[in-house]
Amino acid sequence: MWKTILRRVLVMIPQIIILSILIFFLAKMMPGDPFTGLIDPKMDVNTIAKLKQEYGLNDAPWVQYLNWVKNLFRGDLGMSYTQHMSVTSLIGDRAQNTFWLSLVTIILSYLFAIPMGIIAGRYKDKWPDQTIRIFNYITFAIPGFVAYVLALWLFGYLLNWFPTTGTVSVSVAPGIFNYILDRAHHIILPALVAALISTTTTVQYLRTGIIDNQVEDYVRTARSKGVPERVVFNKHILRNSLLPITAFIGNVIGALLGGAVMIETVFSYPGMGKLFMESISQRDYPVLTALILMFGILAIVGNLISDIVMTIVDPRIRVK
Amino acid sequence: MEKPSDLLLDIQHLHTGFRLKGKFYDAVDDVSLTLRKNEILAIVGESGSGKSTLASSIIGLYDQKNTRVRGDILFNELNLVGLNESLFNRIRGKEIGMIFQDPLAALNPLMRIGAQIEETLYYHTKLNEKERKTRVLELLDQVGIPDPVRISRQYPHELSGGMRQRVIIAIAIADKPSILLADEPTTALDVTIQAQILDLLKDIQDETSAGIILITHDLGVVSETADRVAVMYAGQIVEVAPVDELFTNPLHPYTRSLLESMPQTDVDDEELHVIEGTVPSLDKMMTDGCRFAPRIPWIDATSHEEEPILHEVSPGHEVRCTCYRDFYFKN
Amino acid sequence: MSLIQIKDLKIHYPIRSGFFNRVTDHVRAVDGINFEIEEGETYGLIGESGSGKSTTGKAIVGLEDATSGQIIYKGHDITKASERRKLKYNRDVQMIFQDSMSSLNPKKRIFDIIAEPIRNFESLSKEEEKKRVQELLDIVGMPSDALYKYPHEFSGGQRQRIGVARAVATKPKLIIADEPVSALDLSVQAQVLNFMKKIQKEYNISYLFISHDLGVVRHMCENLAIMHRGRLVEVGTREDIYHNPQHIYTKRLLAAIPKIDPKNREEHKAHRQAVEKEFLENQDKWYKNGRVYPLQQIGKSHFVALPQDKLEGGR
Ligand SMILES: Nc1ncnc2c1ncn2[C@@H]1O[C@H](COP(=O)(O)OP(=O)(O)OP(=O)(O)O)[C@@H](O)[C@H]1O
Ligand SMILES: Nc1ncnc2c1ncn2[C@@H]1O[C@H](COP(=O)(O)OP(=O)(O)OP(=O)(O)O)[C@@H](O)[C@H]1O
Ligand code: SF4
Ligand SMILES: [Mg+2]
Ligand SMILES: [Mg+2]
């Protein structure tokens, strides 16, 4: 099993290399160069040429690529054109914010989806299932954007239950505990809405899994052993139905990152998603490149996590 | 004859119906059968004749809402029909073990072999965990699995079909049940493995004196293993006889047609006998008269009985209706 | 001359293992087999699960690439796809599968299922096409209103007959029948087997009849080959194999067939177990390091895979 996992991790390396090459050359094609943000417009052409020479911009593309990678490892992603600070530190803070938002969203999403899936599967075609189905139709049909704006308007402005911007209030009372509480208060509304509208696939998978597994031969075998129905459900039906969901976790992570762009913009939550939108509108290419690279790597890692989880929970794909 | 205490199962007028479009149709229609200790009772019939339905009625595994079971299934004076679930769970596995056809599908793909056997011991014995583990190894050994320690830690997909079927048998016999229901236990297997599995069932029987109901559509298997045979057609039993008697003196037209359609080993028959038509589907089943009559249309209608019932023609040999006397093959 | 000749056919599948997933070994699914099928004959290929029967069949229709060896049809080696195209080989050689449900497209009507191979090789007008399909349905004894129905509306035996109709649609010379009746009930099996025989006479078709049921093969085949571990252990006529089996594996298969003879079942069992014991305990005598020996001729039509010395000493 460990071998499979390790091999799977190794497979990731060429994926990331290819990704980085793609992104690097994509970035090259964008207008501007690493010090467009640094230099003074009045600087004379010769100095620029000299600087270019110094920074290796006249080197062969692959040399430039290698340098770029080297810098990457040193944590040097260049300077932001607009913010006058290094991309690394700019993204650093934002990434942390996005991480917490995503984590809370994932946890909430499963917290809603799993019980809903179980109830829907167990009481197929009865009222609980039908209620959940209606809920699913609604959350699936509403575009994310509309849901976020609606929630923001209702709970943020109208009811004033939650803050409408940022990650922490300016006026937060001193003390680490208060600080955490305040951050949570900022996270909860966007996370809750994102979680609610992301339950559909999980609920559907779990529901069909439970319904399908109920008539599987091995479930009949368990019953023929005289195992009580409650145990048959938990140990055989439910356990086996959760399997495809664990495999889905990678996709969920990917989807969340995509969703982050919209959520963060609507809630003015300073994470990577919002940064992404800002850098597009301000044509801040170094930031954009770095963000695309990060999103790409995260997607690959998400897949990796899915595969590893699958290898651990499903004995059929464990290779000796 | 046998002592009355030998009687394990006494099925009387069993009707098992499924709900189709709001109406119930009997897939098992007025079946009466007995099973004794140390006996192998074979049930043969074509696909759709109700063999599996009969087995699942006995062990009480059917969709309660869409199935209607009437009649009596007496197990030591206890009527299994309508028995409440928690009582039934004490009987399933403990008193009645079941072996299924598809050995891969019948095992949980995510559970180790050992755990799947142990589960039944957990619910039916007072053994502690260590004793259960020991018993699992014992059982694996008994069903002829080499290296039980290693196999007990493996998963179903790591075993061959024959091995998996042995595991299923180990599960079924774990609590030494007095009745074993085997629903086509060898249909998915090679002939060589089939022979081994059938021998194994017999060995187990010698040891535990269990009564075995062996469901199959292979007349060869019947002839090699059964003591008594019940032939089913369209939900009804058309003939019951001791195994020798059935093969030397088959009476019912259906039994005779089945035997006739087997490729004979010693004759180079150019054309095999074909039974005309097909088994009707549940909702098209005739409700009165003889269900087999449409498949032997050349037999004069006046030969058929209106309400054929089982008659005993010699000790232990029963045939549905009497007009089998007039039956002949077309050519 | 025979219709098709299989010459030293090998099909090996790579086994990948180790850390870098390199090819470390091969599954010798088919490991050097020879046989030929005459025009209009039914040739039996028998063996247990995993012995390589289906792989052989697939290689003959071109669904599986040969690792080495030749398949000679009309004087050409058709293991190459280009030769197959040139000879219109895929029109002449068809396949019937074991599982009729999964081999018939559930979304297509019977008419289209049967017409498909015709459309691939001939251009008939709509009228002619319909007439052909109707004829075919007639041959396999299906009512003509079956034309516009879907596979799930038929029973297993009927579906298998539809499979037969599709296979004979292009008037093939050879049909590979891979366990065509294994999933069927006795009386339905009889029906399908009868049809196969009838069609054979009508069109002079050859069959490669793949099965693990020695009873059925005996009914269908004049000549047969017993396959084990990717190789042939015994080849001969029905007479040779059933009345004078020489290889322990053949004997073992024969001994395992359930017999309709309840009075003598104890004897069968004793015989079966004696053969099994010989098979298990004397592997070295019958196999060379687990591999089947090359075939030796021991009669006009009878070949068996034994070492030279065993032949003389053993008979
Ligand atoms: N759950 C069910 N709901 C409705 N009809 C059913 C159900 N189970 C079985 N039937 C029908 O009852 C009849 C008997 O089925 P059963 O499975 O008992 O036959 P069988 O003799 O075991 O056949 P096979 O040899 O194919 O296993 C068939 O017509 C079948 O379609
Ligand atoms: N695509 C494949 N890759 C690797 N191994 C394969 C592949 N296909 C078949 N094999 C192996 O080749 C061997 C022969 O398989 P084949 O399907 O020909 O057997 P068979 O005689 O038809 O058996 P059955 O009666 O089960 O159909 C088996 O050991 C099988 O596991
Ligand atoms: S009435 Fe009797 S003979 Fe006629 S078909 Fe029925 S059982 Fe057979
Ligand atoms: Mg059945
Ligand atoms: Mg095969």
Coordinates of N, CA and C in Angstrom, one line a residue, chain B residues 170-232:
Chain B
A170 N -18.2 -21.7 4.6 CA -17.7 -21.5 6.0 C -18.6 -20.6 6.8
I171 N -19.0 -19.5 6.2 CA -20.0 -18.6 6.9 C -21.3 -19.4 7.2
A172 N -21.8 -20.1 6.2 CA -23.1 -20.8 6.4 C -23.0 -21.8 7.5
I173 N -21.9 -22.5 7.6 CA -21.8 -23.6 8.6 C -21.2 -23.2 9.9
A174 N -20.9 -22.0 10.0 CA -20.1 -21.5 11.2 C -20.8 -21.9 12.5
D175 N -22.1 -21.7 12.6 CA -22.8 -22.0 13.8 C -23.5 -23.4 13.8
K176 N -22.9 -24.2 13.0 CA -23.5 -25.6 12.8 C -25.0 -25.6 12.7
P177 N -25.6 -24.9 11.7 CA -27.0 -24.9 11.6 C -27.6 -26.3 11.3
S178 N -28.8 -26.5 11.6 CA -29.4 -27.8 11.3 C -30.0 -27.8 9.9
I179 N -30.1 -26.6 9.3 CA -30.6 -26.6 7.9 C -29.7 -25.7 7.1
L180 N -29.3 -26.2 5.9 CA -28.5 -25.5 5.0 C -29.3 -25.2 3.7
L181 N -29.5 -24.0 3.3 CA -30.1 -23.7 2.0 C -29.0 -23.3 1.0
A182 N -28.9 -24.1 0.0 CA -27.8 -23.8 -1.0 C -28.5 -23.5 -2.3
D183 N -28.5 -22.2 -2.7 CA -29.1 -21.7 -3.9 C -28.1 -21.7 -5.1
E184 N -28.1 -22.7 -5.9 CA -27.2 -22.8 -7.0 C -25.8 -22.6 -6.6
P185 N -25.3 -23.4 -5.6 CA -24.0 -23.1 -5.1 C -22.8 -23.3 -6.1
T186 N -23.0 -24.0 -7.1 CA -21.9 -24.3 -8.0 C -22.1 -23.9 -9.5
T187 N -23.2 -23.1 -9.7 CA -23.5 -22.8 -11.1 C -22.4 -21.9 -11.7
A188 N -21.8 -21.1 -10.9 CA -20.7 -20.2 -11.4 C -19.4 -20.8 -11.5
L189 N -19.3 -22.1 -11.2 CA -17.9 -22.7 -11.1 C -17.6 -23.7 -12.1
D190 N -16.3 -24.0 -12.3 CA -15.9 -25.1 -13.2 C -16.4 -26.4 -12.7
V191 N -16.5 -27.4 -13.6 CA -17.0 -28.7 -13.2 C -16.1 -29.4 -12.1
T192 N -14.8 -29.2 -12.3 CA -13.9 -29.8 -11.3 C -14.1 -29.2 -9.9
I193 N -14.2 -27.8 -9.9 CA -14.5 -27.2 -8.6 C -15.8 -27.5 -8.1
Q194 N -16.8 -27.6 -9.0 CA -18.2 -28.0 -8.6 C -18.1 -29.4 -7.9
A195 N -17.4 -30.3 -8.4 CA -17.4 -31.6 -7.8 C -16.8 -31.5 -6.4
Q196 N -15.7 -30.7 -6.2 CA -15.1 -30.5 -4.9 C -16.1 -29.9 -3.9
I197 N -16.8 -28.9 -4.4 CA -17.7 -28.2 -3.5 C -18.9 -29.1 -3.1
L198 N -19.4 -29.9 -4.0 CA -20.5 -30.8 -3.7 C -20.0 -31.9 -2.7
D199 N -18.8 -32.4 -2.9 CA -18.2 -33.3 -2.0 C -18.1 -32.7 -0.6
L200 N -17.6 -31.5 -0.6 CA -17.5 -30.7 0.7 C -18.8 -30.7 1.4
L201 N -19.9 -30.3 0.7 CA -21.2 -30.2 1.3 C -21.6 -31.6 2.0
K202 N -21.3 -32.6 1.2 CA -21.6 -34.0 1.8 C -20.8 -34.3 3.0
D203 N -19.5 -33.9 3.0 CA -18.7 -34.2 4.2 C -19.2 -33.4 5.4
I204 N -19.6 -32.2 5.1 CA -20.1 -31.4 6.2 C -21.4 -32.0 6.8
Q205 N -22.2 -32.5 5.9 CA -23.4 -33.1 6.3 C -23.1 -34.4 7.2
D206 N -22.2 -35.2 6.8 CA -21.8 -36.4 7.6 C -21.5 -36.0 9.0
E207 N -20.8 -34.8 9.1 CA -20.4 -34.4 10.4 C -21.5 -33.8 11.2
T208 N -22.4 -33.0 10.6 CA -23.3 -32.2 11.4 C -24.8 -32.7 11.3
S209 N -25.0 -33.7 10.4 CA -26.4 -34.2 10.1 C -27.3 -33.2 9.7
A210 N -26.9 -32.1 9.1 CA -27.8 -31.1 8.7 C -28.7 -31.6 7.6
G211 N -29.8 -30.9 7.4 CA -30.7 -31.2 6.3 C -30.3 -30.1 5.2
I212 N -30.1 -30.5 4.0 CA -29.7 -29.6 3.0 C -30.8 -29.4 1.9
I213 N -31.1 -28.2 1.6 CA -32.0 -27.9 0.4 C -31.0 -27.4 -0.7
L214 N -30.9 -28.2 -1.7 CA -30.0 -27.9 -2.8 C -30.8 -27.4 -4.0
I215 N -30.6 -26.1 -4.4 CA -31.4 -25.6 -5.5 C -30.4 -25.6 -6.7
T216 N -30.9 -26.2 -7.8 CA -30.0 -26.2 -9.0 C -30.9 -26.4 -10.2
H217 N -30.3 -26.1 -11.4 CA -31.1 -26.5 -12.6 C -30.3 -27.5 -13.4
D218 N -29.3 -28.1 -12.7 CA -28.4 -29.1 -13.3 C -28.8 -30.5 -12.9
L219 N -29.4 -31.3 -13.8 CA -29.9 -32.6 -13.4 C -28.8 -33.5 -13.0
G220 N -27.6 -33.3 -13.6 CA -26.4 -34.1 -13.3 C -26.1 -33.9 -11.8
V221 N -26.1 -32.6 -11.3 CA -25.8 -32.3 -9.9 C -26.8 -33.0 -9.0
V222 N -28.0 -33.0 -9.4 CA -29.1 -33.7 -8.7 C -28.8 -35.2 -8.5
S223 N -28.5 -35.8 -9.6 CA -28.2 -37.2 -9.6 C -27.0 -37.6 -8.8
E224 N -26.0 -36.7 -8.8 CA -24.8 -37.0 -8.0 C -24.9 -36.8 -6.5
T225 N -25.9 -35.9 -6.1 CA -25.9 -35.5 -4.7 C -27.2 -35.7 -3.9
A226 N -28.3 -35.6 -4.6 CA -29.5 -35.5 -3.8 C -30.0 -36.9 -3.3
D227 N -30.8 -36.8 -2.2 CA -31.5 -38.0 -1.8 C -32.9 -38.0 -2.3
R228 N -33.5 -36.8 -2.3 CA -34.9 -36.6 -2.8 C -34.9 -35.5 -3.8
V229 N -35.8 -35.4 -4.7 CA -35.9 -34.4 -5.6 C -37.3 -33.8 -5.7
A230 N -37.4 -32.5 -5.8 CA -38.7 -31.8 -6.1 C -38.5 -31.1 -7.4
V231 N -39.4 -31.3 -8.3 CA -39.3 -30.6 -9.6 C -40.3 -29.5 -9.6
M232 N -39.8 -28.3 -9.9 CA -40.8 -27.1 -9.8 C -41.0 -26.6 -11.2

